[in-house]
Coordinates of C-alpha atoms in Angstrom, one line a residue:
Chain A
X1 CA -31.9 -43.4 -28.4
X2 CA -30.5 -46.7 -27.8
X3 CA -26.7 -45.6 -27.5
X4 CA -27.6 -42.7 -25.1
X5 CA -29.6 -45.3 -22.8
X6 CA -26.5 -47.6 -22.7
X7 CA -24.2 -44.9 -21.4
X8 CA -26.8 -43.6 -19.1
X9 CA -27.3 -46.7 -17.6
X10 CA -23.6 -47.3 -17.5
X11 CA -23.1 -44.1 -15.6
X12 CA -25.9 -44.8 -13.2
X13 CA -24.3 -48.3 -12.6
X14 CA -21.0 -46.7 -11.6
X15 CA -22.4 -43.6 -10.1
X16 CA -22.0 -44.6 -6.3
X17 CA -18.9 -46.9 -6.8
X18 CA -16.5 -46.4 -3.9
X19 CA -13.0 -48.3 -3.9
X20 CA -10.9 -48.5 -0.8
X21 CA -7.4 -47.6 -0.8
X22 CA -4.8 -49.6 0.9
X23 CA -2.6 -46.7 1.5
X24 CA -3.6 -43.7 3.6
X25 CA -3.0 -40.8 1.2
X26 CA -3.9 -38.2 3.8
X27 CA -0.5 -37.9 5.0
X28 CA 0.8 -37.1 1.9
X29 CA -1.9 -34.7 1.1
X30 CA -1.4 -32.7 4.5
X31 CA 2.4 -32.6 3.8
X32 CA 1.7 -30.9 0.4
X33 CA -0.7 -28.7 1.8
X34 CA 1.5 -27.6 4.6
X35 CA 4.5 -27.0 2.0
X36 CA 1.9 -25.0 -0.1
X37 CA 0.7 -22.8 2.7
X38 CA 4.3 -22.2 3.7
X39 CA 4.8 -21.1 0.1
X40 CA 1.5 -19.0 0.0
X41 CA 2.8 -17.3 3.3
X42 CA 6.3 -16.7 1.6
X43 CA 4.5 -15.2 -1.3
X44 CA 2.2 -13.1 0.8
X45 CA 5.1 -11.5 2.7
X46 CA 7.0 -11.1 -0.3
X47 CA 3.8 -9.4 -2.1
X48 CA 3.4 -7.2 1.3
X49 CA 7.2 -6.3 1.0
X50 CA 6.5 -5.3 -2.7
X51 CA 3.3 -3.2 -1.7
X52 CA 5.5 -1.4 1.0
X53 CA 8.1 -0.5 -1.7
X54 CA 5.3 0.6 -4.0
X55 CA 3.6 2.8 -1.3
X56 CA 7.0 4.2 -0.3
X57 CA 7.9 5.2 -3.9
X58 CA 4.5 6.6 -4.5
X59 CA 4.7 8.6 -1.1
X60 CA 8.4 9.8 -1.9
X61 CA 7.1 10.8 -5.4
X62 CA 4.2 12.9 -4.1
X63 CA 6.4 14.5 -1.6
X64 CA 9.0 15.4 -4.3
X65 CA 6.3 16.9 -6.4
X66 CA 4.9 18.7 -3.7
X67 CA 7.9 20.3 -2.6
X68 CA 8.6 21.2 -6.4
X69 CA 5.4 22.7 -6.8
X70 CA 5.6 24.7 -3.5
X71 CA 9.0 25.7 -4.2
X72 CA 7.9 27.1 -7.9
X73 CA 4.8 28.8 -6.7
X74 CA 6.6 31.2 -4.2
X75 CA 6.6 34.8 -5.7
X76 CA 10.0 35.9 -6.6
X77 CA 10.4 39.2 -8.6
X78 CA 8.6 42.0 -6.8
X79 CA 10.0 40.7 -3.4
X80 CA 13.4 40.7 -4.8
X81 CA 13.2 44.5 -6.0
X82 CA 11.5 46.1 -3.1
X83 CA 13.6 43.8 -0.7
X84 CA 16.8 44.8 -2.1
X85 CA 15.7 48.7 -1.6
X86 CA 14.7 48.0 1.9
X87 CA 17.9 46.2 3.0
X88 CA 20.0 49.0 1.6
X89 CA 17.9 51.3 3.4
X90 CA 19.9 53.3 6.0
X91 CA 18.9 55.6 8.8
X92 CA 20.6 58.6 7.6
X93 CA 19.5 60.8 4.9
X94 CA 20.2 59.1 1.7
X95 CA 22.1 60.7 -1.1
X96 CA 22.0 59.9 -4.8
X97 CA 25.5 58.3 -5.5
X98 CA 27.4 60.7 -7.8
X99 CA 28.8 58.1 -10.1
X100 CA 25.6 56.9 -11.1
X101 CA 24.0 60.1 -12.0
X102 CA 27.4 61.0 -13.5
X103 CA 27.7 57.9 -15.6
X104 CA 23.8 57.9 -16.6
X105 CA 22.4 60.2 -19.2
X106 CA 19.4 60.1 -17.2
X107 CA 18.7 63.8 -16.1
X108 CA 16.2 63.2 -13.3
X109 CA 14.3 60.8 -11.3
X110 CA 11.3 61.1 -13.7
X111 CA 13.2 59.1 -16.2
X112 CA 13.2 56.2 -13.8
X113 CA 9.2 56.3 -13.6
X114 CA 9.2 56.3 -17.4
X115 CA 11.3 53.0 -17.5
X116 CA 9.1 51.5 -14.6
X117 CA 5.9 52.4 -16.5
X118 CA 7.2 51.0 -19.7
X119 CA 8.1 47.6 -18.3
X120 CA 8.3 46.7 -14.6
X121 CA 4.6 45.8 -14.3
X122 CA 4.9 44.5 -11.1
X123 CA 7.2 47.0 -9.5
X124 CA 5.1 50.1 -11.0
X125 CA 2.9 50.2 -8.3
X126 CA 5.7 50.0 -5.6
X127 CA 7.5 53.0 -7.4
X128 CA 4.4 54.9 -7.7
X129 CA 3.3 54.6 -4.0
X130 CA 6.6 55.3 -2.6
X131 CA 7.1 58.5 -5.2
X132 CA 7.2 60.9 -2.4
X133 CA 8.7 58.9 0.4
X134 CA 12.0 59.1 2.0
X135 CA 13.2 56.1 0.2
X136 CA 12.2 57.1 -3.1
X137 CA 15.8 58.1 -4.3
X138 CA 17.3 54.9 -3.1
X139 CA 15.0 52.8 -4.9
X140 CA 15.3 54.6 -8.0
X141 CA 19.2 54.5 -7.7
X142 CA 19.1 50.9 -7.2
X143 CA 17.0 50.6 -10.1
X144 CA 19.3 52.8 -12.0
X145 CA 22.3 50.7 -10.9
X146 CA 20.8 47.4 -12.1
X147 CA 19.8 49.1 -15.6
X148 CA 22.7 51.3 -16.0
X149 CA 24.3 49.6 -19.0
X150 CA 21.2 49.2 -20.9
X151 CA 20.0 52.6 -20.5
X152 CA 23.2 53.9 -21.6
X153 CA 22.9 51.9 -24.7
X154 CA 19.5 52.8 -25.4
X155 CA 20.0 56.4 -25.0
X156 CA 23.1 56.6 -27.0
X157 CA 21.5 54.9 -29.9
X158 CA 18.0 56.7 -29.5
X159 CA 18.4 59.5 -27.5
X160 CA 15.2 58.9 -25.4
X161 CA 14.3 57.4 -22.3
X162 CA 12.1 54.4 -23.9
X163 CA 13.9 50.9 -23.1
X164 CA 11.1 48.2 -23.6
X165 CA 13.9 45.9 -25.1
X166 CA 16.6 46.5 -22.7
X167 CA 14.4 46.2 -19.8
X168 CA 12.7 43.1 -21.1
X169 CA 16.0 41.6 -21.0
X170 CA 16.8 42.9 -17.7
X171 CA 13.6 41.6 -16.2
X172 CA 14.1 38.2 -17.6
X173 CA 17.5 38.1 -16.1
X174 CA 16.0 39.0 -12.7
X175 CA 13.4 36.4 -13.2
X176 CA 15.9 33.7 -14.1
X177 CA 16.6 31.6 -11.0
X178 CA 19.7 29.5 -10.4
X179 CA 17.8 26.4 -10.6
X180 CA 16.0 27.2 -13.8
X181 CA 17.1 24.2 -15.7
X182 CA 15.2 21.7 -13.0
X183 CA 12.2 20.6 -14.7
X184 CA 9.9 17.9 -13.9
X185 CA 8.1 15.8 -16.7
X186 CA 5.6 13.3 -16.5
X187 CA 5.5 10.5 -19.5
X188 CA 3.3 7.9 -20.8
X189 CA 4.8 5.2 -23.1
X190 CA 4.3 1.8 -24.7
X191 CA 7.3 -0.6 -25.4
X192 CA 7.8 -3.7 -26.9
X193 CA 10.8 -6.0 -27.9
X194 CA 11.4 -6.8 -31.6
X195 CA 9.8 -10.1 -32.7
X196 CA 8.5 -13.2 -31.0
X197 CA 10.6 -16.4 -30.2
X198 CA 10.0 -19.8 -31.3
X199 CA 11.9 -22.8 -30.0
X200 CA 11.5 -26.4 -30.8
X201 CA 13.1 -29.4 -28.6
X202 CA 13.3 -32.9 -29.2
X203 CA 12.4 -35.3 -26.3
X204 CA 15.0 -37.6 -24.8
X205 CA 14.4 -41.0 -24.1
X206 CA 14.5 -41.7 -20.4
X207 CA 16.7 -44.2 -18.9
X208 CA 14.4 -46.6 -17.8
X209 CA 13.2 -46.7 -21.5
X210 CA 16.6 -47.1 -22.6
X211 CA 17.2 -50.3 -20.5
X212 CA 13.7 -51.8 -21.4
X213 CA 15.1 -51.5 -25.1
X214 CA 18.4 -52.7 -24.3
X215 CA 20.1 -49.6 -25.3
X216 CA 21.9 -49.6 -22.1
X217 CA 25.3 -49.4 -23.9
X218 CA 23.9 -46.0 -25.2
X219 CA 23.1 -44.6 -22.1
X220 CA 25.7 -42.0 -22.2
X221 CA 24.4 -40.8 -25.6
X222 CA 21.2 -38.9 -26.0
X223 CA 18.4 -40.8 -27.7
X224 CA 15.5 -38.6 -29.1
X225 CA 12.1 -40.2 -29.4
X226 CA 10.8 -40.1 -32.9
X227 CA 7.5 -38.2 -33.2
X228 CA 8.0 -36.6 -29.9
X229 CA 8.6 -32.8 -29.8
X230 CA 8.0 -29.6 -27.6
X231 CA 7.7 -26.2 -29.1
X232 CA 7.6 -23.1 -27.2
X233 CA 6.3 -19.7 -28.6
X234 CA 7.0 -16.7 -26.6
X235 CA 5.3 -13.4 -27.9
X236 CA 7.4 -10.5 -27.6
X237 CA 6.8 -8.6 -24.2
X238 CA 4.7 -5.6 -24.2
X239 CA 5.1 -2.9 -21.7
X240 CA 3.1 0.3 -20.7
X241 CA 4.5 3.0 -18.1
X242 CA 4.3 6.0 -16.6
X243 CA 7.5 7.9 -16.1
X244 CA 8.7 10.8 -14.0
X245 CA 11.5 12.7 -15.1
X246 CA 13.7 15.2 -13.2
X247 CA 16.1 17.3 -15.0
X248 CA 19.5 17.8 -13.0
X249 CA 20.9 20.3 -15.4
X250 CA 20.9 21.3 -19.1
X251 CA 22.4 17.6 -20.2
X252 CA 21.5 15.3 -17.5
X253 CA 18.1 14.0 -16.1
X254 CA 16.9 11.3 -14.1
X255 CA 13.8 9.1 -14.8
X256 CA 11.6 6.5 -12.8
X257 CA 8.0 5.6 -12.7
X258 CA 5.9 2.3 -12.9
X259 CA 5.9 0.0 -15.7
X260 CA 3.5 -2.8 -16.4
X261 CA 4.7 -5.8 -18.5
X262 CA 2.8 -8.8 -20.0
X263 CA 4.7 -11.9 -21.2
X264 CA 2.6 -14.6 -23.1
X265 CA 4.0 -18.0 -24.1
X266 CA 2.7 -21.3 -25.2
X267 CA 4.2 -24.7 -24.9
X268 CA 3.0 -27.4 -27.1
X269 CA 4.1 -31.2 -26.6
X270 CA 3.8 -33.3 -29.6
X271 CA 3.5 -37.3 -28.8
X272 CA 2.9 -38.5 -32.3
X273 CA -0.2 -37.4 -33.6
X274 CA -1.5 -36.2 -30.0
X275 CA -0.7 -32.4 -28.9
X276 CA -0.9 -31.0 -25.6
X277 CA -0.9 -27.0 -25.3
X278 CA -0.3 -25.0 -22.3
X279 CA -1.0 -21.4 -22.2
X280 CA 1.1 -19.0 -19.8
X281 CA 0.7 -15.4 -19.1
X282 CA 2.7 -13.6 -16.5
X283 CA 2.1 -9.8 -15.4
X284 CA 4.8 -7.9 -14.0
X285 CA 5.0 -4.6 -12.5
X286 CA 8.4 -2.8 -12.7
X287 CA 9.9 0.1 -11.5
X288 CA 12.9 1.7 -13.9
X289 CA 15.5 4.0 -12.9
X290 CA 17.6 5.6 -15.8
X291 CA 20.0 8.2 -16.6
X292 CA 19.6 10.4 -19.6
X293 CA 22.1 12.4 -21.3
X294 CA 21.3 14.9 -23.9
X295 CA 23.6 14.9 -26.9
X296 CA 22.3 17.0 -29.7
X297 CA 19.5 19.9 -29.8
X298 CA 18.1 21.6 -32.9
X299 CA 14.8 24.1 -32.3
X300 CA 12.4 21.6 -31.1
X301 CA 14.3 18.4 -31.7
X302 CA 16.5 16.7 -29.2
X303 CA 18.3 13.6 -29.1
X304 CA 19.7 11.9 -25.9
X305 CA 21.1 8.6 -24.5
X306 CA 19.6 6.7 -22.0
X307 CA 20.9 3.9 -19.7
X308 CA 19.7 2.4 -16.4
X309 CA 18.0 -0.7 -14.7
X310 CA 14.7 -2.0 -14.1
X311 CA 13.4 -4.1 -11.1
X312 CA 10.1 -6.2 -12.4
X313 CA 8.0 -8.1 -10.0
X314 CA 5.7 -10.8 -11.1
X315 CA 2.3 -9.9 -9.6
X316 CA 0.2 -12.6 -11.2
X317 CA 0.2 -16.0 -13.3
X318 CA -2.0 -17.7 -15.5
X319 CA -1.4 -21.1 -16.6
X320 CA -4.1 -23.0 -18.7
X321 CA -3.8 -26.7 -20.4
X322 CA -6.8 -26.4 -22.5
X323 CA -10.0 -25.3 -20.3
X324 CA -8.2 -26.5 -17.5
X325 CA -6.5 -23.9 -15.0
X326 CA -3.4 -24.9 -13.4
X327 CA -1.6 -23.4 -10.6
X328 CA 2.0 -22.3 -11.2
X329 CA 4.4 -20.5 -8.7
X330 CA 5.2 -17.0 -9.5
X331 CA 8.5 -15.9 -10.9
X332 CA 11.1 -14.4 -9.0
X333 CA 12.2 -10.6 -9.1
X334 CA 13.7 -10.0 -12.6
X335 CA 16.3 -7.4 -13.0
X336 CA 17.5 -5.9 -16.2
X337 CA 19.8 -3.1 -17.6
X338 CA 19.0 -1.3 -20.6
X339 CA 20.7 1.5 -22.9
X340 CA 18.8 3.2 -25.6
X341 CA 18.9 6.2 -28.0
X342 CA 16.2 8.7 -27.5
X343 CA 14.8 11.0 -30.1
X344 CA 12.2 13.7 -28.8
X345 CA 10.2 16.4 -30.5
X346 CA 8.4 19.2 -29.1
X347 CA 5.0 19.6 -30.5
X348 CA 4.3 22.4 -27.7
X349 CA 6.6 24.1 -25.4
X350 CA 5.3 21.5 -22.5
X351 CA 4.5 18.6 -24.7
X352 CA 6.8 16.4 -26.6
X353 CA 6.6 12.8 -28.1
X354 CA 9.7 10.7 -28.2
X355 CA 10.9 7.2 -29.6
X356 CA 13.8 5.3 -27.8
X357 CA 15.1 2.3 -29.7
X358 CA 17.3 0.4 -27.4
X359 CA 18.9 -2.8 -26.0
X360 CA 17.9 -4.5 -22.8
X361 CA 19.5 -7.4 -20.9
X362 CA 17.6 -9.6 -18.4
X363 CA 19.6 -11.2 -15.8
X364 CA 19.1 -14.9 -14.9
X365 CA 17.1 -14.7 -11.6
X366 CA 17.5 -18.5 -10.9
X367 CA 13.6 -19.3 -11.2
X368 CA 12.3 -22.3 -12.9
X369 CA 9.7 -20.3 -14.8
X370 CA 10.3 -20.2 -18.6
X371 CA 9.7 -16.9 -20.4
X372 CA 10.9 -14.7 -23.0
X373 CA 13.4 -13.3 -20.5
X374 CA 15.0 -16.5 -20.0
X375 CA 15.1 -17.7 -23.4
X376 CA 16.2 -14.4 -25.0
X377 CA 17.8 -12.6 -22.2
X378 CA 19.3 -9.8 -24.6
X379 CA 16.9 -8.3 -27.1
X380 CA 16.3 -5.2 -29.0
X381 CA 13.1 -3.1 -28.0
X382 CA 11.3 0.2 -29.1
X383 CA 9.8 2.7 -26.7
X384 CA 7.5 5.6 -27.8
X385 CA 5.6 7.9 -25.7
X386 CA 4.6 11.3 -24.7
X387 CA 5.9 13.7 -22.0
X388 CA 4.6 16.7 -20.5
X389 CA 7.0 19.2 -18.9
X390 CA 5.6 21.5 -16.1
X391 CA 7.8 24.6 -16.3
X392 CA 9.1 24.9 -19.8
Chain B
X1 CA -24.5 -38.0 8.8
X2 CA -22.9 -34.3 8.7
X3 CA -24.3 -32.4 5.7
X4 CA -22.2 -31.1 3.0
X5 CA -23.2 -27.6 4.0
X6 CA -22.2 -28.0 7.8
X7 CA -18.8 -29.7 6.4
X8 CA -18.3 -26.6 4.1
X9 CA -18.8 -24.1 7.1
X10 CA -16.4 -25.9 9.2
X11 CA -13.8 -25.9 6.5
X12 CA -14.4 -22.1 5.7
X13 CA -14.3 -21.6 9.5
X14 CA -10.7 -22.9 9.4
X15 CA -11.5 -26.0 11.2
X16 CA -8.5 -28.3 10.4
X17 CA -10.3 -31.7 11.3
X18 CA -12.9 -30.6 8.7
X19 CA -10.5 -31.0 5.8
X20 CA -9.8 -34.8 7.0
X21 CA -13.6 -35.4 7.3
X22 CA -13.9 -34.1 3.7
X23 CA -11.4 -36.5 2.7
X24 CA -12.6 -39.4 4.6
X25 CA -15.9 -38.7 3.1
X26 CA -15.1 -38.7 -0.5
X27 CA -11.6 -40.4 -1.3
X28 CA -12.9 -43.8 -2.1
X29 CA -15.6 -42.3 -4.3
X30 CA -12.5 -40.1 -5.9
X31 CA -10.2 -43.5 -6.4
X32 CA -13.3 -45.3 -8.2
X33 CA -13.4 -42.3 -10.7
X34 CA -9.3 -42.2 -10.9
X35 CA -9.5 -46.1 -12.0
X36 CA -11.9 -45.4 -14.6
X37 CA -9.3 -43.4 -16.4
X38 CA -6.2 -44.9 -15.3
X39 CA -6.5 -48.8 -14.4
X40 CA -3.2 -48.7 -12.3
X41 CA -3.8 -48.1 -8.6
X42 CA -0.7 -46.4 -7.9
X43 CA -1.7 -43.9 -10.6
X44 CA -5.2 -43.5 -9.7
X45 CA -4.0 -42.8 -6.2
X46 CA -1.7 -40.2 -7.5
X47 CA -4.5 -38.6 -9.4
X48 CA -6.5 -38.4 -6.2
X49 CA -3.9 -37.1 -4.1
X50 CA -3.2 -34.0 -6.6
X51 CA -6.9 -33.7 -6.6
X52 CA -7.4 -33.4 -3.0
X53 CA -4.7 -30.6 -2.7
X54 CA -6.6 -28.8 -5.4
X55 CA -9.9 -29.5 -3.8
X56 CA -8.6 -28.4 -0.2
X57 CA -6.7 -25.4 -1.6
X58 CA -9.5 -24.2 -3.8
X59 CA -12.7 -25.0 -1.5
X60 CA -13.4 -21.4 -0.3
X61 CA -14.2 -20.3 -3.9
X62 CA -16.7 -23.2 -4.2
X63 CA -20.2 -22.1 -4.7
X64 CA -22.5 -24.4 -2.4
X65 CA -25.8 -25.2 -4.5
X66 CA -27.5 -27.7 -2.3
X67 CA -26.9 -31.0 -1.0
X68 CA -24.8 -33.1 -3.6
X69 CA -23.1 -30.1 -5.1
X70 CA -20.0 -30.6 -3.1
X71 CA -19.8 -34.3 -4.2
X72 CA -20.5 -33.1 -8.1
X73 CA -17.5 -30.5 -7.7
X74 CA -15.0 -33.4 -6.1
X75 CA -16.1 -35.6 -9.1
X76 CA -15.3 -32.8 -11.7
X77 CA -12.1 -32.1 -10.3
X78 CA -10.8 -35.6 -10.0
X79 CA -12.0 -36.3 -13.6
X80 CA -10.2 -33.3 -14.9
X81 CA -7.0 -34.2 -13.0
X82 CA -7.4 -37.7 -14.2
X83 CA -7.8 -36.4 -17.9
X84 CA -4.7 -34.3 -17.7
X85 CA -2.9 -37.5 -16.2
X86 CA -3.8 -39.5 -18.9
X87 CA -2.9 -37.1 -21.4
X88 CA 0.6 -36.4 -19.9
X89 CA 1.4 -39.8 -19.1
X90 CA -0.1 -42.2 -21.6
X91 CA 0.5 -42.4 -25.2
X92 CA -2.7 -41.8 -27.0
X93 CA -3.4 -42.4 -30.7
X94 CA -6.7 -41.4 -32.3
X95 CA -7.2 -43.1 -35.4
X96 CA -9.9 -42.3 -37.7
X97 CA -9.6 -45.7 -39.8
X98 CA -11.3 -48.2 -37.1
X99 CA -12.1 -51.6 -38.3
X100 CA -15.8 -52.6 -37.7
X101 CA -16.4 -55.5 -35.4
X102 CA -19.7 -57.4 -35.1
X103 CA -22.4 -55.9 -33.5
X104 CA -23.5 -57.6 -30.0
X105 CA -26.6 -57.3 -28.4
X106 CA -26.6 -54.8 -25.7
X107 CA -26.1 -57.0 -22.4
X108 CA -28.2 -56.7 -19.0
X109 CA -25.5 -54.4 -17.7
X110 CA -26.9 -54.3 -14.0
X111 CA -26.2 -58.0 -13.6
X112 CA -22.3 -57.2 -13.6
X113 CA -21.1 -55.8 -10.5
X114 CA -19.7 -52.2 -10.9
X115 CA -16.3 -53.1 -9.9
X116 CA -16.0 -55.5 -12.8
X117 CA -17.5 -52.9 -15.2
X118 CA -14.8 -50.3 -14.0
X119 CA -12.1 -53.2 -14.5
X120 CA -13.5 -53.8 -18.1
X121 CA -13.4 -50.0 -18.7
X122 CA -9.7 -49.9 -17.5
X123 CA -9.1 -52.6 -20.3
X124 CA -10.0 -50.6 -23.1
X125 CA -7.0 -48.6 -25.1
X126 CA -6.3 -45.4 -23.2
X127 CA -7.8 -43.3 -26.1
X128 CA -11.3 -45.1 -26.1
X129 CA -11.1 -45.2 -22.4
X130 CA -10.7 -41.2 -22.3
X131 CA -13.7 -40.7 -24.8
X132 CA -15.8 -43.1 -23.0
X133 CA -15.3 -41.4 -19.8
X134 CA -15.7 -37.8 -21.0
X135 CA -18.9 -38.6 -23.0
X136 CA -20.6 -41.1 -20.6
X137 CA -19.7 -39.8 -17.0
X138 CA -18.4 -36.3 -17.6
X139 CA -21.6 -35.7 -20.0
X140 CA -19.2 -34.0 -22.7
X141 CA -20.6 -33.6 -26.2
X142 CA -18.4 -34.6 -28.9
X143 CA -17.8 -30.9 -29.8
X144 CA -16.3 -30.6 -26.3
X145 CA -14.3 -33.6 -26.4
X146 CA -13.0 -32.6 -29.7
X147 CA -11.8 -29.2 -28.4
X148 CA -10.5 -30.9 -25.1
X149 CA -8.3 -33.4 -26.9
X150 CA -7.5 -31.8 -30.1
X151 CA -9.3 -34.1 -32.4
X152 CA -12.1 -34.3 -34.9
X153 CA -15.8 -34.4 -33.8
X154 CA -16.2 -37.6 -36.2
X155 CA -13.1 -39.1 -34.7
X156 CA -14.6 -38.6 -31.2
X157 CA -17.7 -40.4 -32.2
X158 CA -16.0 -43.2 -34.0
X159 CA -13.8 -43.8 -31.0
X160 CA -16.8 -44.0 -28.7
X161 CA -18.6 -46.5 -30.9
X162 CA -15.8 -48.8 -31.0
X163 CA -15.2 -48.3 -27.2
X164 CA -18.7 -49.2 -26.7
X165 CA -18.6 -52.0 -28.9
X166 CA -15.5 -53.6 -27.1
X167 CA -17.2 -52.9 -23.6
X168 CA -20.5 -54.6 -24.7
X169 CA -18.3 -57.5 -25.9
X170 CA -16.4 -57.9 -22.6
X171 CA -19.5 -57.7 -20.5
X172 CA -21.1 -60.5 -22.6
X173 CA -18.1 -62.4 -22.3
X174 CA -18.2 -62.1 -18.3
X175 CA -21.9 -62.9 -18.2
X176 CA -21.2 -66.0 -20.3
X177 CA -18.7 -67.1 -18.0
X178 CA -20.8 -66.6 -14.9
X179 CA -23.4 -68.7 -16.6

């Protein structure tokens, strides 16, 4: 083709063209490279310290969890019963305590065996094994002392020695530890703010252009260029997180975890009929710390208030102008505070789903990076997820 | 002359002087490319400076594919930087209503020194110049040009045709003067 031939010849004609520059650009290039390498080193050390924090947090979490599991897996009830008897064991011959026998309606030692057969599964063997031992009466009396009131009640109402309900209650009481309310939960959640953000700005005429067009008198006033505009569009932030909740008491719990947040923005510069669009994607990894206070509970439904802070670290940046990838400095650490109202419903004794509508404020971190956090520092958000409790 | 492969190995081994050798080897070629996009010398220098910073910071990711591939890569980066520079700094209008000018006979291009042809390209209106560069030197199709510049394919083709007519006229005028 004739047209293609012309362009092909043109390309070949200029293929090896070289033009000398009167200025040595190398010095400036070298200076820029050095400043960038310093910046990279700073970023690397910043990222290294972040990695250390994450590793430390994971390690602390594992230690915490390991300790919790260890503590919760220690056998409790049988040791308590037999241990009490052994501790009370005295060298001299043991006599049944008169007040117990007197107050109890139980006629002989056989009644205790009936009780233990009925409900103390774990202690039944203990009692049976020691039926003819010297400690027999001591153990029986110990058990009697603990179950005295229940037995009296049952015997007086029913007149026989079968106490499944009372003994079950007693067993539950024995099983209950002072720290029973301490529960650990793992959660997965997704969260998003409510709506995108669109901003449109005019473009000011530069002072040089103002002078050129003899508008120097209006230098103090803003002169906007007709047909020039910059539009910003921030998609709502989307977060996914893994949380660890630790119940301090019946009302209070602490939660922490790891959160990934993605921020997408595009910036369109409009110059007359010509447009340039830049797309920016920021990836953050955050560590939240929240306090939750239970406010109301009915059957499987719970409501609570949650408040706390979060540190987000910008771990990756993507900036593209059309197909061309551009370099961009990462954002600084972003701190935010949040408060929310949580509603939780237990689908199973261990598993619940929850939703937390709330408000979050992002504090200005002083960076030049433009994103949703900067342009809409306070926003409503909705978090929903699932929790698994380990010892409910 | 040091091969591109040896130069790359030296750079990847952290030899600081090799950076300078790469610059010395290709910076004049890079300036010629920059001047095709933006005729002002200081602007072309800015483009080249930014391009070499990008080249030297990302050279470890460069995939060597034989002698000449490094030069082609340098050319690609300079062209991309220059395109972005023109888009950012020059007011470009792409009109689909282009008046016809009389067709001139295709000149004997090789009789004109390359430096003069480069200057003629620099005299084209920014929009024509950008499309001519992308089509003739970067070998972009009209579809690719339309995507990169956000214009219609027809508009790209008509602007290129007009750029060619203007360039041919300038070449013919030059040859007439020389004769």
